[in-house]
Coordinates of C-alpha atoms in Angstrom, one line a residue:
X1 CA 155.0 97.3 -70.7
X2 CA 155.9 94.3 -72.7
X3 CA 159.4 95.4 -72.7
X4 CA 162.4 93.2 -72.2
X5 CA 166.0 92.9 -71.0
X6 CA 168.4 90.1 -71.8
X7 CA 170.7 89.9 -68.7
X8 CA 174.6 89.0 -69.2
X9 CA 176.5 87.6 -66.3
X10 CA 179.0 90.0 -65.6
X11 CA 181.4 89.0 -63.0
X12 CA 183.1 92.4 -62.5
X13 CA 179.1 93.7 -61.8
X14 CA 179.0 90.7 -59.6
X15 CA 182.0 91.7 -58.0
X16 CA 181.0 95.3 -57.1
X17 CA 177.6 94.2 -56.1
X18 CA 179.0 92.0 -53.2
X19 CA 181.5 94.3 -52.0
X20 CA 178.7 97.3 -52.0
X21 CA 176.8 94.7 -49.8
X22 CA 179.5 94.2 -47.6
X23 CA 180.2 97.6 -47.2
X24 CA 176.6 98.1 -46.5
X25 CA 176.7 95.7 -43.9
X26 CA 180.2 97.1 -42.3
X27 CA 178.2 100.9 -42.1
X28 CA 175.0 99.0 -40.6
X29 CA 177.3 97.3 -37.9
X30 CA 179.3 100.3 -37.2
X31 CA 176.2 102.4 -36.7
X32 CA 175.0 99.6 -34.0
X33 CA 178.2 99.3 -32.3
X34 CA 179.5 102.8 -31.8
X35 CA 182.3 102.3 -34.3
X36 CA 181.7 105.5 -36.1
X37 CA 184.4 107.5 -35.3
X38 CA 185.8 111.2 -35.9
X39 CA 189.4 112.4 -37.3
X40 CA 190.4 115.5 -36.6
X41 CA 192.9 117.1 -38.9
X42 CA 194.6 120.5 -38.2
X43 CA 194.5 122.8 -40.9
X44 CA 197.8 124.9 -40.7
X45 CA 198.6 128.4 -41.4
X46 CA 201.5 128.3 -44.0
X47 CA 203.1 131.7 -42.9
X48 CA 203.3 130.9 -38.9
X49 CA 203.3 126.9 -39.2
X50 CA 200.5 127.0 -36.5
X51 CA 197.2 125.0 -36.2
X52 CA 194.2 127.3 -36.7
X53 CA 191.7 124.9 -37.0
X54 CA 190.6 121.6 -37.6
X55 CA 189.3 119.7 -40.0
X56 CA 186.8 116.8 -39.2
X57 CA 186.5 113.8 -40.9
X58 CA 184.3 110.6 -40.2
X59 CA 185.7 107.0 -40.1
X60 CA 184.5 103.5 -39.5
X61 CA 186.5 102.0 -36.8
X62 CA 187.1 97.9 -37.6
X63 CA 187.1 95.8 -34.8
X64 CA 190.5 94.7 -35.5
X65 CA 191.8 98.2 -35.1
X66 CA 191.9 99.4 -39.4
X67 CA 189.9 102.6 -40.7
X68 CA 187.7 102.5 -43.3
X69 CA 188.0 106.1 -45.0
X70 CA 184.9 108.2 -45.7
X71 CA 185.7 108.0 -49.5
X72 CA 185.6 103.9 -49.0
X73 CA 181.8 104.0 -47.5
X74 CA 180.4 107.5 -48.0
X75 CA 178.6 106.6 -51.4
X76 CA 177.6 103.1 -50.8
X77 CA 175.8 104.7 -47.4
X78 CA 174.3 107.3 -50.2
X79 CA 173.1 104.4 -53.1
X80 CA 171.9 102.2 -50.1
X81 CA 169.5 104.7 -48.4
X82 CA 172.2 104.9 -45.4
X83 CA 173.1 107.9 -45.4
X84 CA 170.5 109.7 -42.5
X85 CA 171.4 107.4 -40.0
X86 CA 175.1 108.1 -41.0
X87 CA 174.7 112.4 -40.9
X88 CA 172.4 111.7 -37.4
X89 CA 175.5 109.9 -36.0
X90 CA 178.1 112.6 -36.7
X91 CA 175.7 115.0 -35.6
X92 CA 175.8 113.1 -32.4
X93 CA 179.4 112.9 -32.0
X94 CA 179.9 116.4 -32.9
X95 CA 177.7 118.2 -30.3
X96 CA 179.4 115.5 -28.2
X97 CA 182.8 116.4 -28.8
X98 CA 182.3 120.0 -28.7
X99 CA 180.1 119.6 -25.0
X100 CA 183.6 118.3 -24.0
X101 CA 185.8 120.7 -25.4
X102 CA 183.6 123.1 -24.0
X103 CA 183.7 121.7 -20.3
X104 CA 187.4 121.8 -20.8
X105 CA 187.5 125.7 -22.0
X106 CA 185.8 126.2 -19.2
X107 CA 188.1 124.8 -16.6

């Protein structure tokens, strides 16, 4: 109480305030049209040169075809209380993928 803070403009805090806003807004329309998207990237064996596995990775899909990388959204998702809805979608698309990989094994 009865404390105070002098504000400075600052335009480089200006700067990164808009851009995490607009990032915020890119995950929040993502989320609402399907434009979370996975990346699957093989992890190799060094000796035999041979996919073993993959890696899975989680990108936002632009409408005008670019890909926003995890690293790019991931923490404003986390500072802007995103992040659930985020984890609940790749949950989704993962139990997805893997019902289809599945019906495929099985053919």
């Amino acid at each position: 109480r009865d404390n105070y803070a002098a504000y400075a403009h600052s335009p480089q805090r200006e700067s990164l305030r808009k851009r995490t806003v607009a990032i915020g807004d890119q995950i929040v329309t993502a989320l609402a049209e399907n434009r979370v998207v996975l990346a699957y990237q093989p992890i190799v064996d060094a000796k035999s040169g041979h996919a073993v596995a993959h890696e899975c990775l989680v990108r936002i899909s632009r409408p005008e075809g670019q890909v926003i990388a995890a690293s790019d959204f991931v923490p404003v998702a986390e500072q802007l209380g995103l992040v659930r809805q985020l984890d609940r979608r790749v949950l989704e698309l993962t139990v997805e993928a893997l019902s289809k990989h599945r019906a495929r094994a099985c053919r």
